[in-house]
Amino acid sequence: MYPFTFTKVSDTREALNAGRRGGRYIAGGTTLVDLMRETVERPESLVDISDLPLREVTVTERGGLRIGALVRMAEAAAHTKVRTTYPVVSEALELSASAQLRNMATIGGNIMQRTRCTYFRDVTAACNKREPGSGCAAREGYNRTHAILGTSDACVATHPSDAAVAFAALEATVNLMGPDGERSLPFADFLLRPGSTPDREQALRRGELITSVEIPAHPRPLKSGYLKVRDRQSYEFALTSAAVALHIRGGVIREAKIATGGVGTVPWKLPTVEQHLVGERPSARLWAQAAERAADGARPLAHNRFKIALLKRTVERQLRTVGGTK
Amino acid sequence: MSPQPQAAVGAPLSRVDGRLKVTGRATYAADHDIKGAVHAVVVDSTIARGRVTGIDTRAALALPGVLKVISHLNAPRLAYRDDPNLNNPPGRRLRVFQDDKVLFHGQPVAVVVATALETAQHAASLVKIGYDAQSPSTDMSGSDRTNEPATYARGDADGAIGSAAVRLEMAYRTARNHHNAMEPQATVARWDGDRLTLWDKTQWVLGTQNELASVFGLPPESVRVISPFVGGGFGTGVRTWPNVTVAALAAREVGRPVKLVLTRKQLYFAVGYRPVYEYGVRLGSDRRGRLTAMTHDVRAETSTYEDFTEAILVAGRMLYSMPHVSQTYRRVPLDVNTPTWMRGPGYANASFAIESALDELAHEIGVDPIELRRRNEPDDDESSGLPFSTRRLRDCYTTGAREFGWHRRNPKPRSTRDGDWLIGTGMATGVYDVLRSPAQARVRLDADGTALIESGTSDMGPGTYTSMTQVAADALGLTMRNVTFRLGDSRMPPTPPHGGSQTMGTVGSAVQDGCDTVRRQAIRLAVEDRESPLYGVDPDGIVVRAGRLHVKDNPVRGETYQRLLARNERTHLETLGSFQPGESRFSMYAYSATFAEVAVDASLGLVRVRRMLGVCDAGRIISPKLADSQALGGMVGGIGTALLEHTVTDHRDGRIVNANLADYLVPVNADIPDLRAIFIDGEDLEAAPIGVKGLGEVVHIGVAPAIANAVFHATGRRVRELPITAEALL
C-alpha cells in the first residue's frame, strides 16, 4: 500500500474543498481499501465522508424515493419503503456481497465500485482501465466472467454492482454536488461505457460528490424482483442477473422496466425487450420471445459464450417470476 | 485391546483446545511475538520462465525502516544438501536466491526486510525486477513431453476389452485445486549463534527440521521447530516450502528474528496444489456388469524441476475385482511450481474417474449402481494377492442405502422434478490405504496423579490434542482433565507427517503403548509393595479408574497413583511409547460410500446439493464428535471440488488468474446442505494396535463422483470434467 493522508470531514463544504484539491472520497471503504492493498489504487489523500448528513431514505415530493449516498447497503435493503415499493432494489442489495460487507458499504460506494476483472486487480497485468494504453489482458486471456455487451477493444470488464442493475432498470438518477453546484444525471449517463477510455468509469467532475440515488415516482405500481445467477449460492458476483419491474393491469403489460447485470460493461438496460412486452398479455411464450432479444448485440469472448444463452434464460425466468404464468 | 475400561475413547467429547481457539489464545505460527522480530515480504517473479536480468532496489532501500533486500545478487550460497529423510519429490528442489533462473510465475526472486510490516509491504512493491522472459509452457493439454511413466499391468487388458460384451471408453478431467487453509504459511525464524529456532506452520515439525538443516548445512539438532497449532492444512504443510528458508535466510542476513507470513495470493504459487489430471478409462464387462478389464491412462502436471507423483493408480488395481488391468501414469513437466498432496491425494482424483465410469456402466447395462459394485466386490486384494485385514464395504453400501432411502430411487435419469429443479441421486465408493510409519510418544505420570504425554505430531484441525488425550486417559486410568497432551515441537519424540490419515493410528498406538507401559509400571510397583493394599495381587487383575488402582472384581481394594508414588518416593513414572509397524500379511484400506442428492436447474445451469450421507469403514472411532466433524469437512471439501474449485492459469504467461478467495470459489454456508456421517462399527488390529484405519482422507474420496453421478441422474447429462459449472449444463 502506498502512503496516503487521511482527513475526516464533517460537512459537505469541507468535503468539496478537499475533493477539489484532489482528495479521494472514502465511506465504507470496502472496495477502495482492497484496491489500495493491491496497489491498484494509490490515492495520495483520502477524505472520509462518513459523517456527512447523507444517511436518509426520503420520499420525494413527487413520490419518488431518494436514498442518501451514505445509507448502508443493509439499511437500504431493510428500509420499509424500499422493500414495499421497489423489492427489486432490496433483493439486489441482499444478494450482494456478505452481511458484513453490506453493513459497511454505502449506496454511493456501491455504484462507484470498480470491476472484479482479475487483470485489473493484478498490477503486473496489462489493463487499459488501470493503466491507459497498456492493453487488455482479459480480451485474449481468461474471460469467463467478463462482459458480452458494451465492450470495446480497450476493455471487456463488467460493472460488478447488483444494486446498480436495479437502479438502471428503474431509471434512477444520481444526484451530485460539486464545486460548481448541484446537478442530476440519469443513471444511464452516470456510468460510462469503456470505449477508448475505460479508465473513466463515471461522468463525475473533479471533486464531485454523490449525494443520493433517486428512484423516480412510478405512478403505476410496479411488481418487481431481482434474479442473480452465480456459481455458488452466496457471496459471489453475478454470472448473469436480471432486474425486472412490470405493471400489469387488466391482463395487459402496461409498463416494463428491465436491466441485466454480469453481462455488460455497465448495467445493461433492455429497451427492445421492454418494448416487446408493453401492450401484450403475459404468457410463457411472450416471456420466451421477449427474452430472445436480451442478448442482442452481444460479443462473446473465448470463455463467456455461455452467457448469451444464460442471459436469455435469466431474463425469461425473471419475467415469469415477476409477471406470472407457468 | 487394553484391559482398561474405555471411558473417554468412544465418548463424544468436545475439543480440549476448543476454548483456547474460540477465545483467540491458541498461538498459531504468526501469533508468536518474538522479541526484536522484524518483517519480511517476498517479491514474486512476474514471468514463468527465463532469467532475472536486474534488480533495482533503490526505491525500496530509500524507505525509512527497510533493513535489507535480499536476492540472488547478494544472498549467500546455501548448502542445499540432499537428505533421504526428506519427503521432497525426485528432482532438484527450488533453491531460493541461488541463481538468476525463473522456473515458474510467482517464484520468490527477492525478499524485503523492514522493521514494520507495512514498510516491508510497500518496499516490496517498489522493487523493480528486470527479466529476460521466455515463452512458458504451462498447459498440460498442449504438451507432449512426459517424464518416465509409471506403469502397472496384470493379464491382458486390451485383449479382454476387445472381446468384452460391453465396452466403454471415457476421458475425465479434474481441475487444479488449492488447499486454501484458513491459516497461511507463516514462519518466525530466530538464530542464536548457529542454532535456528522456527515457529512455523507445518504438518511435520520433523520434516521442517530436517529440511532447514539440509538447506543450511546444519546438524538437525541445531534446528528446532515449534508448531503448537495449525489453522488447517489439507496437505499443504506436509512438505516444507521455500518460504521457510527465506525467513531463516533473512533472519541470518539482518541478524534479527524475522517474521514472514505469505499473503493469500502467494498461497497460489509459493506452495503446492493438487495437480490437473486427465484420466482416460476403458473398461470391459459382461452383460451383467462383471468387470473383465480396465485400463487407466493418467496424465498429471508437475514442475520442470521436480517429478511429483502420488498414489493415483492404487484404487484402480484393488478396489474392484477383475482379471485384467493396465495402467500408465505420465507426468507432464511444465513451467509451474511443484504440486503436492491434497486431501485424499491421488485417490480422490482416481475415484472421480473410476466411480463415474462405474456409474456409466451401471446406466449402460441397466443395473443399480450399488448392485454393480457388489457384483465386482473382490475376495482379496487382486493387486497383491493378500487378504484384506478388514473390508466392510458391503456394510457401507447396505447401511448407506437404507439410511439414504436409495430404494426409493427411480433409476431413470431426468425422472424427478420439483418445479424448475431436476432432482437426482448418486453414490460413489471411496478407498484410501492405511499408512503405517514408526511413531513415538513420551509418557510421564507425575506424583500428583497427572500425566503429560508429548509427541512431535501436529493438529491441523482433526483434533489430535483431544483424541490423544482420550487414548491416554483410558490407558492410564485417568480423567481427561488430569491428562495433558503436547505436540508440535521437534524436540518431542518423532512421528510421521500429520497427513495421509495416519496420525490416529500411528501416534495413537504409540500413546497407547506408552500409557499401557506406565500403567503396568505402577501396577508392578503396587503389587510388589508390601504396604500397598494391592500387594501380591495378580497384575492382570488390576485396573485403574480415575487415578485409582484397584482389583478389577473388588473395587474397594486399591489405592491412588498419588499414594503409591508418594509412599515409594517416586516423583514420576516415565517411558517412551512406540509404534513400530512390522511386515504385514494383509492388505489394509479404509473404505467409504458416499450418497448425494442434488437439484439441478438445467435451464440456468445451477447445481445445488440437497443432502449427503457418508458411510465409512475407518476402523475404530476414537473420538466420535471429532470424527463427525472430519466427515462433514470432507464432504464440504468434496462439494467444492465437484462444483466450484478451479485454479485458473493464464497460459500466455503462466500467472494464476484467480489467486484470491473471491475468484477461487470454495463453498460458503449457503452451499452446504444437510450432511450426515455414519461410521461402521469395528476395529482393525492389523492396521494398528489401537484398531484405527484412518479417516481424514476416506471421508473426502468419493464425494465429488457421488455428486457428478447425481447430476447425471438428475439431468441425463454426463459431465466428465470437474468442477461442474453452468456452461457444462446449459
PDB file of N, CA, C and O in Angstrom, chain B residues 238-264:
ATOM      1  N   VAL B 238       2.570 -30.530   4.739  1.00  0.00           N
ATOM      2  CA  VAL B 238       3.312 -31.788   4.875  1.00  0.00           C
ATOM      3  C   VAL B 238       4.742 -31.611   4.364  1.00  0.00           C
ATOM      4  O   VAL B 238       5.687 -32.149   4.905  1.00  0.00           O
ATOM      5  N   ARG B 239       4.869 -30.824   3.303  1.00  0.00           N
ATOM      6  CA  ARG B 239       6.188 -30.513   2.776  1.00  0.00           C
ATOM      7  C   ARG B 239       6.605 -29.129   3.270  1.00  0.00           C
ATOM      8  O   ARG B 239       5.762 -28.258   3.493  1.00  0.00           O
ATOM      9  N   THR B 240       7.898 -28.913   3.409  1.00  0.00           N
ATOM     10  CA  THR B 240       8.402 -27.600   3.815  1.00  0.00           C
ATOM     11  C   THR B 240       8.718 -26.797   2.562  1.00  0.00           C
ATOM     12  O   THR B 240       9.541 -27.203   1.733  1.00  0.00           O
ATOM     13  N   TRP B 241       8.068 -25.658   2.421  1.00  0.00           N
ATOM     14  CA  TRP B 241       8.182 -24.853   1.203  1.00  0.00           C
ATOM     15  C   TRP B 241       9.277 -23.805   1.337  1.00  0.00           C
ATOM     16  O   TRP B 241       9.750 -23.524   2.453  1.00  0.00           O
ATOM     17  N   PRO B 242       9.681 -23.203   0.209  1.00  0.00           N
ATOM     18  CA  PRO B 242      10.829 -22.282   0.239  1.00  0.00           C
ATOM     19  C   PRO B 242      10.651 -21.087   1.172  1.00  0.00           C
ATOM     20  O   PRO B 242      11.638 -20.485   1.586  1.00  0.00           O
ATOM     21  N   ASN B 243       9.406 -20.735   1.509  1.00  0.00           N
ATOM     22  CA  ASN B 243       9.215 -19.565   2.363  1.00  0.00           C
ATOM     23  C   ASN B 243       9.905 -19.716   3.717  1.00  0.00           C
ATOM     24  O   ASN B 243      10.326 -18.736   4.327  1.00  0.00           O
ATOM     25  N   VAL B 244      10.027 -20.945   4.191  1.00  0.00           N
ATOM     26  CA  VAL B 244      10.677 -21.148   5.489  1.00  0.00           C
ATOM     27  C   VAL B 244      12.177 -20.856   5.370  1.00  0.00           C
ATOM     28  O   VAL B 244      12.773 -20.211   6.241  1.00  0.00           O
ATOM     29  N   THR B 245      12.752 -21.298   4.276  1.00  0.00           N
ATOM     30  CA  THR B 245      14.157 -20.982   4.025  1.00  0.00           C
ATOM     31  C   THR B 245      14.352 -19.474   3.898  1.00  0.00           C
ATOM     32  O   THR B 245      15.308 -18.908   4.435  1.00  0.00           O
ATOM     33  N   VAL B 246      13.431 -18.813   3.194  1.00  0.00           N
ATOM     34  CA  VAL B 246      13.537 -17.362   3.020  1.00  0.00           C
ATOM     35  C   VAL B 246      13.526 -16.672   4.384  1.00  0.00           C
ATOM     36  O   VAL B 246      14.346 -15.774   4.660  1.00  0.00           O
ATOM     37  N   ALA B 247      12.637 -17.098   5.268  1.00  0.00           N
ATOM     38  CA  ALA B 247      12.560 -16.476   6.598  1.00  0.00           C
ATOM     39  C   ALA B 247      13.868 -16.682   7.360  1.00  0.00           C
ATOM     40  O   ALA B 247      14.406 -15.750   7.975  1.00  0.00           O
ATOM     41  N   ALA B 248      14.386 -17.910   7.320  1.00  0.00           N
ATOM     42  CA  ALA B 248      15.610 -18.207   8.069  1.00  0.00           C
ATOM     43  C   ALA B 248      16.798 -17.459   7.473  1.00  0.00           C
ATOM     44  O   ALA B 248      17.641 -16.915   8.199  1.00  0.00           O
ATOM     45  N   LEU B 249      16.840 -17.403   6.161  1.00  0.00           N
ATOM     46  CA  LEU B 249      17.935 -16.700   5.484  1.00  0.00           C
ATOM     47  C   LEU B 249      17.888 -15.207   5.822  1.00  0.00           C
ATOM     48  O   LEU B 249      18.909 -14.585   6.148  1.00  0.00           O
ATOM     49  N   ALA B 250      16.682 -14.655   5.755  1.00  0.00           N
ATOM     50  CA  ALA B 250      16.528 -13.222   6.053  1.00  0.00           C
ATOM     51  C   ALA B 250      16.948 -12.937   7.489  1.00  0.00           C
ATOM     52  O   ALA B 250      17.628 -11.943   7.773  1.00  0.00           O
ATOM     53  N   ALA B 251      16.568 -13.813   8.410  1.00  0.00           N
ATOM     54  CA  ALA B 251      16.920 -13.598   9.818  1.00  0.00           C
ATOM     55  C   ALA B 251      18.435 -13.620   9.993  1.00  0.00           C
ATOM     56  O   ALA B 251      19.002 -12.833  10.745  1.00  0.00           O
ATOM     57  N   ARG B 252      19.070 -14.513   9.277  1.00  0.00           N
ATOM     58  CA  ARG B 252      20.520 -14.592   9.407  1.00  0.00           C
ATOM     59  C   ARG B 252      21.181 -13.358   8.802  1.00  0.00           C
ATOM     60  O   ARG B 252      22.131 -12.810   9.349  1.00  0.00           O
ATOM     61  N   GLU B 253      20.641 -12.908   7.688  1.00  0.00           N
ATOM     62  CA  GLU B 253      21.264 -11.768   7.000  1.00  0.00           C
ATOM     63  C   GLU B 253      21.105 -10.450   7.766  1.00  0.00           C
ATOM     64  O   GLU B 253      21.989  -9.602   7.695  1.00  0.00           O
ATOM     65  N   VAL B 254      19.968 -10.270   8.426  1.00  0.00           N
ATOM     66  CA  VAL B 254      19.788  -8.994   9.144  1.00  0.00           C
ATOM     67  C   VAL B 254      20.158  -9.120  10.617  1.00  0.00           C
ATOM     68  O   VAL B 254      20.158  -8.126  11.344  1.00  0.00           O
ATOM     69  N   GLY B 255      20.461 -10.332  11.051  1.00  0.00           N
ATOM     70  CA  GLY B 255      20.891 -10.507  12.433  1.00  0.00           C
ATOM     71  C   GLY B 255      19.783 -10.276  13.447  1.00  0.00           C
ATOM     72  O   GLY B 255      20.028  -9.923  14.591  1.00  0.00           O
ATOM     73  N   ARG B 256      18.541 -10.457  13.035  1.00  0.00           N
ATOM     74  CA  ARG B 256      17.399 -10.302  13.951  1.00  0.00           C
ATOM     75  C   ARG B 256      16.358 -11.366  13.621  1.00  0.00           C
ATOM     76  O   ARG B 256      16.336 -11.877  12.499  1.00  0.00           O
ATOM     77  N   PRO B 257      15.508 -11.688  14.589  1.00  0.00           N
ATOM     78  CA  PRO B 257      14.417 -12.613  14.251  1.00  0.00           C
ATOM     79  C   PRO B 257      13.540 -12.010  13.158  1.00  0.00           C
ATOM     80  O   PRO B 257      13.345 -10.790  13.116  1.00  0.00           O
ATOM     81  N   VAL B 258      13.035 -12.856  12.278  1.00  0.00           N
ATOM     82  CA  VAL B 258      12.222 -12.386  11.150  1.00  0.00           C
ATOM     83  C   VAL B 258      10.904 -13.130  11.118  1.00  0.00           C
ATOM     84  O   VAL B 258      10.865 -14.357  11.279  1.00  0.00           O
ATOM     85  N   LYS B 259       9.832 -12.366  10.926  1.00  0.00           N
ATOM     86  CA  LYS B 259       8.509 -12.973  10.733  1.00  0.00           C
ATOM     87  C   LYS B 259       8.138 -12.850   9.260  1.00  0.00           C
ATOM     88  O   LYS B 259       8.214 -11.755   8.686  1.00  0.00           O
ATOM     89  N   LEU B 260       7.745 -13.968   8.675  1.00  0.00           N
ATOM     90  CA  LEU B 260       7.337 -13.971   7.259  1.00  0.00           C
ATOM     91  C   LEU B 260       6.003 -14.710   7.134  1.00  0.00           C
ATOM     92  O   LEU B 260       5.925 -15.915   7.395  1.00  0.00           O
ATOM     93  N   VAL B 261       4.975 -13.971   6.771  1.00  0.00           N
ATOM     94  CA  VAL B 261       3.642 -14.551   6.567  1.00  0.00           C
ATOM     95  C   VAL B 261       3.305 -14.402   5.090  1.00  0.00           C
ATOM     96  O   VAL B 261       3.305 -13.283   4.570  1.00  0.00           O
ATOM     97  N   LEU B 262       3.032 -15.492   4.416  1.00  0.00           N
ATOM     98  CA  LEU B 262       2.673 -15.384   2.999  1.00  0.00           C
ATOM     99  C   LEU B 262       1.306 -14.736   2.870  1.00  0.00           C
ATOM    100  O   LEU B 262       0.433 -14.905   3.723  1.00  0.00           O
ATOM    101  N   THR B 263       1.127 -14.008   1.773  1.00  0.00           N
ATOM    102  CA  THR B 263      -0.184 -13.425   1.511  1.00  0.00           C
ATOM    103  C   THR B 263      -1.102 -14.513   0.949  1.00  0.00           C
ATOM    104  O   THR B 263      -0.641 -15.556   0.483  1.00  0.00           O
ATOM    105  N   ARG B 264      -2.388 -14.236   0.966  1.00  0.00           N
ATOM    106  CA  ARG B 264      -3.341 -15.196   0.389  1.00  0.00           C
ATOM    107  C   ARG B 264      -2.984 -15.448  -1.076  1.00  0.00           C
ATOM    108  O   ARG B 264      -2.986 -16.582  -1.540  1.00  0.00           O
TER     109      ARG B 264
END
